[in-house]
Amino acid sequence: MRLVLVGPPGAGKGTQATRLAERLEVPHISTGDLFRANLTEGAETAIGLEAKRYMDAGDLVPDEVTVAMVRERLTHEDAIKGFILDGFPRTLSQAGSLEQLLDERGEVLDAVVEFQVPEDVLVARLLGRGRNDDTEEVIRRRQEVYRDETAPLLEHYREQLVSIDAVGTVEEITDRVADALRTRTR
Ligand code: AMP
């Protein structure tokens, strides 16, 4: 199963990606987590340091850096039988790079899952999470970037798109996604 999860910051993609990865037995690949891993104290890498200023501002890390990191991650053995991409692609240009990358591997995406959550619910959730980049100003900026840069992907992926109402308990939402995928890929 090759999946992409799309949704605004705070929609619960990360939580659901972890649970779905377990059910589907494919790796959960989060570009945000990869960047943060490159910023681990005492083990900072060039990628992490380059990414940090963008992350701190709520802006997107340049496509070149992001795509190279994903390309490398997808060569790991666990990603051969599938993957769940969480937070990538986030721009039309990244979607084009992903298509090219999959093309080279003779692979296609099985589905793109959209997490739908009203904006007031998102902001409340993010303020409760308390991550470094979860100040109100940065949260607002990330929502704006989602609307401008990432939302156009929904139209781009309309043929593979599975939209989920992502308000509910963690368990409910996992079941909704799993049911929708079963219906779709049957
Ligand atoms: P996330 O954990 O998905 O909320 O990502 C945290 C931050 O990492 C984002 O606000 C961006 O600065 C950066 N980031 C994550 N994924 C991407 C991506 N696909 N393209 C560019 N920047 C990204």
Coordinates of N, CA, C and O and ligand atoms in Angstrom, one line a residue:
M1 N 0.8 -1.2 0.0 CA 0.0 0.0 0.0 C 0.9 1.2 0.0 O 1.8 1.4 0.8
R2 N 0.6 2.1 -1.0 CA 1.4 3.4 -1.0 C 0.4 4.5 -0.9 O -0.4 4.8 -1.7
L3 N 0.5 5.2 0.3 CA -0.4 6.2 0.6 C 0.2 7.6 0.9 O 1.4 7.6 1.4
V4 N -0.5 8.6 0.6 CA -0.1 10.0 1.0 C -1.2 10.5 1.9 O -2.4 10.4 1.5
L5 N -0.9 11.1 3.0 CA -1.8 11.8 3.9 C -1.7 13.3 3.7 O -0.6 13.8 3.8
V6 N -2.8 13.9 3.4 CA -2.8 15.4 3.2 C -3.8 16.0 4.2 O -4.9 15.5 4.4
G7 N -3.4 17.1 4.8 CA -4.4 17.8 5.7 C -3.7 18.9 6.4 O -2.4 18.9 6.5
P8 N -4.4 19.9 6.9 CA -3.7 21.0 7.6 C -3.0 20.6 8.8 O -3.3 19.6 9.4
P9 N -2.0 21.4 9.3 CA -1.3 21.1 10.5 C -2.4 21.0 11.7 O -3.3 21.8 11.8
G10 N -2.2 19.9 12.5 CA -3.1 19.7 13.6 C -4.3 18.8 13.2 O -5.1 18.5 14.1
A11 N -4.3 18.3 12.0 CA -5.5 17.5 11.6 C -5.3 16.0 12.1 O -6.3 15.3 12.0
G12 N -4.2 15.7 12.7 CA -4.0 14.4 13.3 C -3.4 13.4 12.3 O -3.5 12.1 12.5
K13 N -2.8 13.9 11.3 CA -2.1 13.0 10.3 C -1.1 12.1 10.9 O -1.0 10.9 10.6
G14 N -0.2 12.7 11.8 CA 0.9 11.9 12.4 C 0.3 10.8 13.2 O 0.8 9.6 13.1
T15 N -0.6 11.1 14.1 CA -1.2 10.0 15.0 C -1.8 8.9 14.1 O -1.6 7.7 14.4
Q16 N -2.6 9.3 13.1 CA -3.2 8.3 12.3 C -2.2 7.5 11.4 O -2.4 6.3 11.2
A17 N -1.2 8.2 11.0 CA -0.2 7.6 10.1 C 0.5 6.4 10.9 O 0.7 5.3 10.4
T18 N 0.8 6.7 12.2 CA 1.4 5.7 13.0 C 0.5 4.5 13.2 O 1.0 3.3 13.0
R19 N -0.7 4.7 13.4 CA -1.7 3.6 13.6 C -1.9 2.8 12.3 O -2.0 1.6 12.3
L20 N -2.0 3.6 11.2 CA -2.3 2.9 9.9 C -1.0 2.1 9.5 O -1.1 1.0 8.9
A21 N 0.1 2.6 9.8 CA 1.4 2.0 9.4 C 1.4 0.6 10.1 O 1.9 -0.4 9.5
E22 N 1.0 0.6 11.3 CA 1.0 -0.7 12.0 C 0.0 -1.7 11.4 O 0.3 -2.8 11.1
R23 N -1.2 -1.2 11.1 CA -2.2 -2.1 10.5 C -1.8 -2.6 9.1 O -2.1 -3.7 8.8
L24 N -1.2 -1.7 8.3 CA -0.9 -2.0 7.0 C 0.5 -2.6 6.8 O 0.9 -3.0 5.7
E25 N 1.3 -2.6 7.9 CA 2.6 -3.1 7.9 C 3.5 -2.5 6.8 O 4.2 -3.1 6.0
V26 N 3.5 -1.1 6.8 CA 4.4 -0.4 6.0 C 4.9 0.8 6.8 O 4.3 1.1 7.8
P27 N 6.1 1.3 6.5 CA 6.6 2.4 7.3 C 5.9 3.7 7.2 O 5.3 4.1 6.2
H28 N 5.9 4.4 8.3 CA 5.3 5.8 8.4 C 6.5 6.8 8.1 O 7.4 6.8 8.9
I29 N 6.4 7.5 7.0 CA 7.4 8.4 6.7 C 6.9 9.9 6.8 O 6.1 10.3 6.0
S30 N 7.4 10.5 7.8 CA 7.0 11.9 8.1 C 8.1 12.8 7.8 O 9.2 12.7 8.5
T31 N 8.0 13.8 6.9 CA 9.1 14.7 6.6 C 9.4 15.6 7.8 O 10.5 15.9 8.1
G32 N 8.3 16.0 8.5 CA 8.5 16.8 9.7 C 9.4 16.0 10.8 O 10.3 16.6 11.3
D33 N 9.1 14.7 11.0 CA 9.8 13.9 11.9 C 11.3 13.7 11.4 O 12.2 13.7 12.2
L34 N 11.4 13.6 10.1 CA 12.8 13.4 9.6 C 13.6 14.7 9.8 O 14.8 14.6 10.2
F35 N 13.0 15.8 9.6 CA 13.7 17.1 9.8 C 14.0 17.2 11.3 O 15.2 17.5 11.7
R36 N 13.1 16.9 12.2 CA 13.3 17.0 13.6 C 14.4 16.0 14.1 O 15.2 16.3 14.9
A37 N 14.5 14.8 13.4 CA 15.5 13.8 13.8 C 16.9 14.4 13.4 O 17.9 14.1 14.1
N38 N 16.9 15.2 12.4 CA 18.2 15.9 11.9 C 18.5 17.0 12.8 O 19.5 17.7 12.6
L39 N 17.7 17.3 13.8 CA 18.0 18.4 14.7 C 18.1 17.9 16.2 O 18.2 18.7 17.1
T40 N 18.2 16.6 16.3 CA 18.4 16.0 17.7 C 19.6 16.6 18.3 O 20.7 16.7 17.7
E41 N 19.5 17.1 19.6 CA 20.6 17.7 20.2 C 21.8 16.9 20.3 O 21.8 15.7 20.6
G42 N 22.9 17.5 19.9 CA 24.2 16.8 19.8 C 24.4 16.0 18.6 O 25.5 15.5 18.3
A43 N 23.3 15.8 17.7 CA 23.5 15.0 16.5 C 22.9 15.8 15.3 O 22.3 15.2 14.4
E44 N 23.0 17.1 15.4 CA 22.4 18.0 14.3 C 23.2 17.7 13.0 O 24.4 17.5 13.0
T45 N 22.4 17.7 11.9 CA 23.1 17.5 10.6 C 22.9 18.8 9.8 O 22.1 19.7 10.2
A46 N 23.6 18.8 8.6 CA 23.5 20.0 7.7 C 22.0 20.2 7.3 O 21.5 21.3 7.2
I47 N 21.3 19.0 7.0 CA 19.9 19.1 6.6 C 19.1 19.8 7.7 O 18.3 20.7 7.5
G48 N 19.3 19.3 8.9 CA 18.5 19.8 10.0 C 18.8 21.3 10.2 O 17.8 22.1 10.4
L49 N 20.0 21.7 10.2 CA 20.4 23.1 10.4 C 19.8 24.0 9.3 O 19.3 25.1 9.6
E50 N 19.8 23.5 8.1 CA 19.2 24.2 7.0 C 17.7 24.4 7.1 O 17.1 25.4 6.9
A51 N 17.1 23.3 7.6 CA 15.6 23.3 7.7 C 15.1 24.1 8.9 O 14.0 24.7 8.8
K52 N 15.9 24.3 9.9 CA 15.5 24.8 11.2 C 14.8 26.2 11.0 O 13.8 26.5 11.6
R53 N 15.5 27.1 10.3 CA 15.0 28.5 10.2 C 13.6 28.5 9.5 O 12.8 29.3 9.9
Y54 N 13.4 27.6 8.6 CA 12.1 27.6 7.9 C 11.0 27.0 8.9 O 9.9 27.6 9.0
M55 N 11.4 26.0 9.6 CA 10.4 25.3 10.5 C 10.1 26.3 11.6 O 8.9 26.4 12.0
D56 N 11.1 27.0 12.1 CA 10.8 28.0 13.2 C 9.8 29.1 12.8 O 9.1 29.6 13.6
A57 N 9.9 29.4 11.5 CA 9.0 30.5 11.0 C 7.7 29.9 10.5 O 6.8 30.7 10.1
G58 N 7.5 28.6 10.4 CA 6.3 28.1 9.9 C 6.3 28.0 8.4 O 5.2 27.8 7.7
D59 N 7.4 28.2 7.8 CA 7.5 28.2 6.3 C 8.0 26.8 5.8 O 8.5 26.0 6.6
L60 N 7.8 26.6 4.6 CA 8.2 25.3 4.0 C 9.7 25.3 3.8 O 10.3 26.3 3.3
V61 N 10.4 24.2 4.1 CA 11.8 24.0 3.7 C 11.8 23.9 2.2 O 10.9 23.3 1.6
P62 N 12.9 24.4 1.6 CA 13.0 24.4 0.1 C 12.8 23.0 -0.4 O 13.2 22.0 0.1
D63 N 12.1 22.9 -1.6 CA 11.7 21.6 -2.2 C 12.9 20.7 -2.4 O 12.9 19.5 -2.2
E64 N 14.0 21.3 -2.9 CA 15.2 20.6 -3.2 C 15.7 19.7 -2.0 O 16.0 18.5 -2.1
V65 N 15.8 20.4 -0.9 CA 16.2 19.7 0.4 C 15.3 18.6 0.8 O 15.7 17.5 1.1
T66 N 14.0 19.0 0.7 CA 12.9 18.0 1.2 C 12.9 16.8 0.2 O 12.8 15.7 0.7
V67 N 12.9 17.0 -1.1 CA 12.8 15.9 -2.0 C 14.0 15.0 -1.9 O 13.8 13.8 -1.9
A68 N 15.2 15.6 -1.8 CA 16.4 14.7 -1.6 C 16.3 13.8 -0.4 O 16.7 12.7 -0.4
M69 N 15.7 14.4 0.7 CA 15.6 13.6 1.9 C 14.6 12.5 1.7 O 14.9 11.4 2.2
V70 N 13.5 12.8 1.1 CA 12.5 11.7 0.8 C 13.0 10.6 -0.1 O 12.9 9.4 0.1
R71 N 13.7 11.1 -1.1 CA 14.3 10.2 -2.1 C 15.2 9.2 -1.4 O 15.1 8.0 -1.6
E72 N 16.0 9.7 -0.5 CA 16.9 8.8 0.2 C 16.2 7.9 1.1 O 16.4 6.7 1.2
R73 N 15.2 8.4 1.8 CA 14.4 7.5 2.8 C 13.7 6.4 2.0 O 13.6 5.3 2.6
L74 N 13.2 6.7 0.8 CA 12.5 5.7 0.1 C 13.3 4.5 -0.4 O 12.8 3.5 -0.8
T75 N 14.7 4.8 -0.4 CA 15.6 3.7 -0.8 C 15.8 2.6 0.3 O 16.3 1.6 0.0
H76 N 15.4 2.9 1.5 CA 15.5 2.0 2.6 C 14.6 0.8 2.3 O 13.5 0.9 1.8
E77 N 15.1 -0.4 2.8 CA 14.5 -1.6 2.4 C 13.0 -1.7 2.8 O 12.1 -2.3 2.1
D78 N 12.7 -1.1 4.0 CA 11.3 -1.2 4.5 C 10.3 -0.5 3.6 O 9.1 -0.8 3.7
A79 N 10.8 0.4 2.8 CA 9.8 1.1 1.9 C 9.5 0.5 0.6 O 8.8 1.0 -0.2
I80 N 10.1 -0.7 0.4 CA 9.9 -1.4 -0.9 C 8.5 -1.8 -1.1 O 7.9 -1.7 -2.1
K81 N 7.9 -2.4 0.0 CA 6.6 -2.9 -0.2 C 5.5 -1.9 0.1 O 4.3 -2.2 0.0
G82 N 5.9 -0.7 0.4 CA 4.9 0.4 0.5 C 5.3 1.4 1.6 O 6.4 1.3 2.1
F83 N 4.4 2.4 1.8 CA 4.8 3.5 2.7 C 3.5 4.3 3.0 O 2.6 4.3 2.1
I84 N 3.6 5.1 4.1 CA 2.6 6.1 4.3 C 3.4 7.4 4.4 O 4.2 7.6 5.3
L85 N 3.2 8.3 3.5 CA 3.8 9.6 3.5 C 3.0 10.6 4.2 O 1.8 10.8 3.9
D86 N 3.5 11.2 5.3 CA 2.8 12.1 6.1 C 3.5 13.4 6.1 O 4.6 13.6 6.5
G87 N 2.8 14.4 5.5 CA 3.4 15.8 5.4 C 4.3 15.9 4.1 O 5.0 16.9 4.0
F88 N 4.2 15.0 3.2 CA 4.9 15.1 1.9 C 4.0 14.4 0.9 O 3.6 13.3 1.2
P89 N 3.8 14.9 -0.3 CA 4.2 16.3 -0.8 C 3.4 17.4 -0.1 O 2.2 17.2 0.3
R90 N 3.9 18.6 -0.1 CA 3.2 19.7 0.4 C 3.1 20.9 -0.6 O 2.6 21.9 -0.3
T91 N 3.7 20.6 -1.8 CA 3.6 21.6 -2.9 C 3.4 20.8 -4.2 O 3.7 19.6 -4.3
L92 N 2.8 21.5 -5.2 CA 2.6 20.9 -6.5 C 4.0 20.4 -7.0 O 4.1 19.3 -7.7
S93 N 5.0 21.2 -6.8 CA 6.3 20.8 -7.3 C 6.8 19.5 -6.6 O 7.4 18.6 -7.3
Q94 N 6.6 19.4 -5.3 CA 7.0 18.2 -4.6 C 6.2 17.0 -5.2 O 6.7 15.9 -5.3
A95 N 4.9 17.2 -5.5 CA 4.0 16.1 -6.0 C 4.6 15.7 -7.4 O 4.7 14.5 -7.6
G96 N 5.1 16.6 -8.2 CA 5.7 16.3 -9.5 C 7.0 15.4 -9.2 O 7.2 14.4 -9.9
S97 N 7.8 15.8 -8.3 CA 9.0 15.1 -7.9 C 8.7 13.7 -7.5 O 9.4 12.7 -7.8
L98 N 7.6 13.6 -6.6 CA 7.2 12.3 -6.1 C 6.8 11.4 -7.3 O 7.2 10.2 -7.3
E99 N 6.0 11.9 -8.2 CA 5.6 11.2 -9.4 C 6.7 10.6 -10.1 O 6.8 9.4 -10.5
Q100 N 7.7 11.5 -10.4 CA 8.9 11.1 -11.1 C 9.7 10.0 -10.4 O 10.1 9.0 -11.0
L101 N 9.8 10.2 -9.1 CA 10.5 9.2 -8.2 C 9.8 7.8 -8.3 O 10.4 6.8 -8.4
L102 N 8.5 7.8 -8.2 CA 7.7 6.6 -8.2 C 7.8 5.9 -9.6 O 7.9 4.7 -9.7
D103 N 7.7 6.8 -10.6 CA 7.8 6.3 -12.0 C 9.1 5.5 -12.2 O 9.1 4.5 -12.8
E104 N 10.2 6.1 -11.7 CA 11.5 5.4 -11.8 C 11.5 4.0 -11.2 O 12.2 3.1 -11.6
R105 N 10.6 3.9 -10.1 CA 10.5 2.6 -9.4 C 9.4 1.7 -10.0 O 9.2 0.6 -9.5
G106 N 8.7 2.2 -11.0 CA 7.6 1.5 -11.5 C 6.4 1.4 -10.6 O 5.7 0.4 -10.5
E107 N 6.2 2.4 -9.7 CA 5.2 2.4 -8.7 C 4.2 3.5 -8.9 O 4.5 4.5 -9.5
V108 N 3.0 3.3 -8.3 CA 2.0 4.4 -8.3 C 1.4 4.5 -6.9 O 1.5 3.5 -6.1
L109 N 0.8 5.6 -6.6 CA 0.1 5.8 -5.3 C -1.2 5.0 -5.3 O -1.9 5.0 -6.4
D110 N -1.6 4.4 -4.2 CA -2.9 3.7 -4.2 C -4.0 4.7 -3.8 O -5.1 4.5 -4.3
A111 N -3.6 5.6 -3.0 CA -4.7 6.6 -2.6 C -4.0 7.8 -1.9 O -2.9 7.7 -1.4
V112 N -4.7 8.9 -1.9 CA -4.3 10.1 -1.2 C -5.5 10.4 -0.2 O -6.6 10.5 -0.6
V113 N -5.2 10.4 1.1 CA -6.2 10.6 2.1 C -6.2 12.0 2.6 O -5.1 12.5 3.1
E114 N -7.3 12.7 2.5 CA -7.4 14.1 3.0 C -8.1 14.1 4.3 O -9.2 13.5 4.5
F115 N -7.5 14.7 5.3 CA -8.1 14.9 6.7 C -8.7 16.2 6.8 O -8.1 17.2 6.7
Q116 N -10.1 16.2 6.9 CA -10.8 17.4 7.0 C -11.2 17.8 8.4 O -11.8 17.0 9.1
V117 N -10.7 19.0 8.8 CA -11.0 19.5 10.2 C -11.2 21.0 10.1 O -10.4 21.7 9.5
P118 N -12.2 21.5 10.8 CA -12.4 23.0 10.8 C -11.3 23.7 11.5 O -10.7 23.2 12.4
E119 N -11.0 24.9 11.0 CA -9.8 25.6 11.4 C -9.8 25.9 12.9 O -8.7 25.9 13.6
D120 N -10.9 26.2 13.6 CA -10.9 26.5 15.0 C -10.5 25.3 15.8 O -9.8 25.4 16.8
V121 N -10.9 24.1 15.4 CA -10.5 22.9 16.1 C -9.0 22.7 15.9 O -8.3 22.3 16.9
L122 N -8.4 23.0 14.8 CA -7.0 22.9 14.5 C -6.2 23.7 15.4 O -5.2 23.2 16.1
V123 N -6.5 25.0 15.5 CA -5.7 25.9 16.3 C -5.7 25.5 17.8 O -4.7 25.4 18.5
A124 N -6.9 25.1 18.3 CA -7.0 24.6 19.7 C -6.1 23.4 19.9 O -5.4 23.3 20.9
R125 N -6.2 22.5 19.0 CA -5.3 21.3 19.1 C -3.9 21.6 19.2 O -3.1 21.1 20.0
L126 N -3.4 22.5 18.2 CA -2.0 22.8 18.1 C -1.5 23.5 19.4 O -0.4 23.3 19.8
L127 N -2.3 24.4 19.9 CA -1.9 25.2 21.1 C -1.7 24.2 22.2 O -0.9 24.4 23.1
G128 N -2.5 23.1 22.2 CA -2.4 22.1 23.3 C -1.2 21.2 23.2 O -0.8 20.6 24.1
R129 N -0.6 21.2 22.0 CA 0.5 20.2 21.7 C 1.8 20.7 22.3 O 2.6 19.9 22.7
G130 N 2.0 22.0 22.2 CA 3.2 22.6 22.8 C 4.5 22.2 22.2 O 5.6 22.2 22.8
R131 N 4.6 22.0 20.9 CA 5.8 21.8 20.2 C 6.5 23.1 20.0 O 5.9 24.2 20.1
N132 N 7.8 23.1 19.7 CA 8.6 24.3 19.5 C 8.0 25.3 18.6 O 8.0 26.5 18.8
D133 N 7.5 24.8 17.4 CA 6.9 25.6 16.4 C 5.4 25.8 16.6 O 4.7 26.0 15.6
D134 N 4.9 25.6 17.8 CA 3.4 25.7 18.0 C 3.0 27.0 18.8 O 2.1 27.0 19.6
T135 N 3.7 28.1 18.5 CA 3.3 29.4 19.0 C 2.1 29.9 18.1 O 2.1 29.5 16.9
E136 N 1.3 30.8 18.6 CA 0.1 31.2 17.9 C 0.5 31.8 16.5 O -0.2 31.5 15.5
E137 N 1.5 32.6 16.5 CA 1.9 33.2 15.2 C 2.3 32.2 14.2 O 2.0 32.3 13.0
V138 N 3.2 31.3 14.6 CA 3.7 30.3 13.7 C 2.6 29.3 13.3 O 2.5 28.9 12.1
I139 N 1.7 29.0 14.2 CA 0.5 28.2 13.8 C -0.3 28.8 12.7 O -0.7 28.2 11.7
R140 N -0.5 30.1 12.9 CA -1.3 30.9 11.8 C -0.6 30.8 10.5 O -1.2 30.6 9.5
R141 N 0.7 31.0 10.5 CA 1.5 31.0 9.3 C 1.4 29.6 8.7 O 1.3 29.5 7.4
R142 N 1.5 28.6 9.5 CA 1.5 27.2 8.9 C 0.1 26.9 8.2 O 0.0 26.3 7.2
Q143 N -1.0 27.5 8.8 CA -2.3 27.3 8.2 C -2.4 28.0 6.9 O -2.9 27.5 5.9
E144 N -1.8 29.2 6.8 CA -1.8 30.0 5.6 C -1.0 29.3 4.5 O -1.4 29.2 3.4
V145 N 0.2 28.7 4.9 CA 1.0 28.0 3.9 C 0.2 26.8 3.4 O 0.3 26.5 2.2
Y146 N -0.5 26.1 4.3 CA -1.3 25.0 3.9 C -2.3 25.4 2.8 O -2.4 24.8 1.8
R147 N -3.1 26.5 3.1 CA -4.1 27.0 2.2 C -3.5 27.3 0.8 O -4.0 26.9 -0.2
D148 N -2.3 28.0 0.8 CA -1.8 28.6 -0.4 C -1.0 27.5 -1.2 O -1.1 27.4 -2.4
E149 N -0.2 26.7 -0.5 CA 0.8 25.8 -1.1 C 0.3 24.4 -1.2 O 0.6 23.7 -2.2
T150 N -0.4 23.9 -0.2 CA -0.7 22.5 -0.1 C -2.1 22.2 -0.6 O -2.3 21.1 -1.3
A151 N -3.1 23.0 -0.3 CA -4.5 22.7 -0.7 C -4.6 22.4 -2.2 O -5.4 21.6 -2.6
P152 N -3.8 23.1 -3.1 CA -4.0 22.8 -4.5 C -3.7 21.3 -4.8 O -4.1 20.9 -5.9
L153 N -3.1 20.6 -3.9 CA -2.8 19.2 -4.2 C -4.1 18.4 -4.3 O -4.2 17.4 -4.9
L154 N -5.1 18.9 -3.6 CA -6.4 18.1 -3.5 C -7.0 18.0 -4.9 O -7.5 17.0 -5.2
E155 N -6.9 19.1 -5.6 CA -7.4 19.1 -7.0 C -6.5 18.2 -7.9 O -6.9 17.4 -8.7
H156 N -5.2 18.4 -7.7 CA -4.2 17.6 -8.4 C -4.4 16.1 -8.3 O -4.3 15.3 -9.2
Y157 N -4.8 15.7 -7.0 CA -5.0 14.3 -6.8 C -6.4 13.8 -6.8 O -6.7 12.8 -6.2
R158 N -7.3 14.6 -7.5 CA -8.7 14.3 -7.3 C -9.1 12.8 -7.6 O -10.0 12.3 -7.0
E159 N -8.3 12.2 -8.5 CA -8.7 10.8 -8.9 C -8.3 9.8 -7.8 O -8.9 8.7 -7.8
Q160 N -7.3 10.1 -7.0 CA -6.9 9.2 -6.0 C -7.5 9.6 -4.6 O -7.1 9.0 -3.6
L161 N -8.2 10.7 -4.6 CA -8.5 11.3 -3.3 C -9.6 10.6 -2.5 O -10.7 10.2 -3.0
V162 N -9.3 10.4 -1.2 CA -10.3 9.8 -0.3 C -10.4 10.9 0.9 O -9.4 11.1 1.6
S163 N -11.5 11.5 1.0 CA -11.6 12.6 2.0 C -12.3 12.1 3.3 O -13.4 11.4 3.2
I164 N -11.7 12.3 4.4 CA -12.2 11.8 5.7 C -12.6 13.0 6.6 O -11.8 13.9 6.8
D165 N -13.7 12.8 7.3 CA -14.1 13.8 8.4 C -13.2 13.4 9.6 O -13.3 12.3 10.1
A166 N -12.2 14.2 9.9 CA -11.2 13.9 10.9 C -11.5 14.5 12.2 O -10.6 14.7 13.0
V167 N -12.8 14.8 12.5 CA -13.2 15.2 13.9 C -13.8 13.9 14.6 O -14.7 13.4 14.0
G168 N -13.2 13.5 15.7 CA -13.7 12.4 16.4 C -12.6 11.8 17.2 O -11.6 12.4 17.4
T169 N -12.9 10.6 17.8 CA -11.8 10.0 18.6 C -10.8 9.4 17.6 O -11.0 9.2 16.5
V170 N -9.6 9.2 18.2 CA -8.5 8.6 17.4 C -8.9 7.3 16.8 O -8.7 7.1 15.6
E171 N -9.6 6.5 17.6 CA -10.0 5.1 17.1 C -11.1 5.3 15.9 O -11.0 4.6 14.9
E172 N -12.0 6.2 16.1 CA -13.0 6.4 15.1 C -12.4 6.8 13.8 O -12.8 6.3 12.7
I173 N -11.4 7.7 13.9 CA -10.8 8.2 12.6 C -10.0 7.1 11.9 O -10.1 7.0 10.7
T174 N -9.3 6.3 12.7 CA -8.5 5.2 12.1 C -9.5 4.3 11.3 O -9.2 3.9 10.2
D175 N -10.6 4.0 12.0 CA -11.6 3.1 11.4 C -12.2 3.7 10.1 O -12.3 3.0 9.1
R176 N -12.5 5.0 10.1 CA -13.0 5.7 8.9 C -12.0 5.6 7.8 O -12.4 5.3 6.7
V177 N -10.7 5.8 8.1 CA -9.7 5.8 7.0 C -9.6 4.3 6.5 O -9.6 4.1 5.3
A178 N -9.5 3.4 7.4 CA -9.4 2.0 7.0 C -10.6 1.5 6.1 O -10.4 0.9 5.1
D179 N -11.8 1.9 6.6 CA -13.0 1.5 5.8 C -13.0 2.1 4.4 O -13.3 1.5 3.4
A180 N -12.6 3.4 4.4 CA -12.6 4.1 3.1 C -11.6 3.5 2.1 O -11.8 3.4 0.9
L181 N -10.4 3.1 2.7 CA -9.4 2.5 1.9 C -9.8 1.1 1.4 O -9.6 0.8 0.2
R182 N -10.5 0.4 2.2 CA -11.0 -0.9 1.8 C -12.0 -0.8 0.7 O -11.9 -1.5 -0.3
T183 N -12.9 0.1 0.8 CA -13.9 0.3 -0.3 C -13.2 0.7 -1.6 O -13.6 0.3 -2.6
R184 N -12.2 1.6 -1.4 CA -11.6 2.2 -2.6 C -10.7 1.2 -3.3 O -10.6 1.1 -4.5
T185 N -9.9 0.4 -2.6 CA -8.9 -0.4 -3.2 C -9.4 -1.8 -3.4 O -8.6 -2.7 -3.9
R186 N -10.7 -2.1 -3.1 CA -11.2 -3.4 -3.3 C -11.3 -3.7 -4.8 O -11.6 -2.9 -5.6
Ligands
AMP1 P1 5.1 18.8 10.3 O1 5.7 17.9 11.4 O2 4.6 18.0 9.2 O3 4.1 19.7 10.9 O4 6.3 19.7 9.7 C1 6.9 20.6 10.5 C2 7.7 21.6 9.6 O5 8.7 20.9 8.8 C3 6.8 22.3 8.6 O6 6.2 23.5 9.2 C4 7.9 22.7 7.6 O7 8.7 23.8 8.0 C5 8.8 21.5 7.6 N1 8.3 20.5 6.6 C6 7.7 19.2 6.8 N2 7.4 18.6 5.7 C7 7.7 19.5 4.7 C8 7.6 19.4 3.3 N3 7.1 18.3 2.6 N4 8.0 20.5 2.5 C9 8.6 21.5 3.1 N5 8.7 21.6 4.5 C10 8.3 20.6 5.2

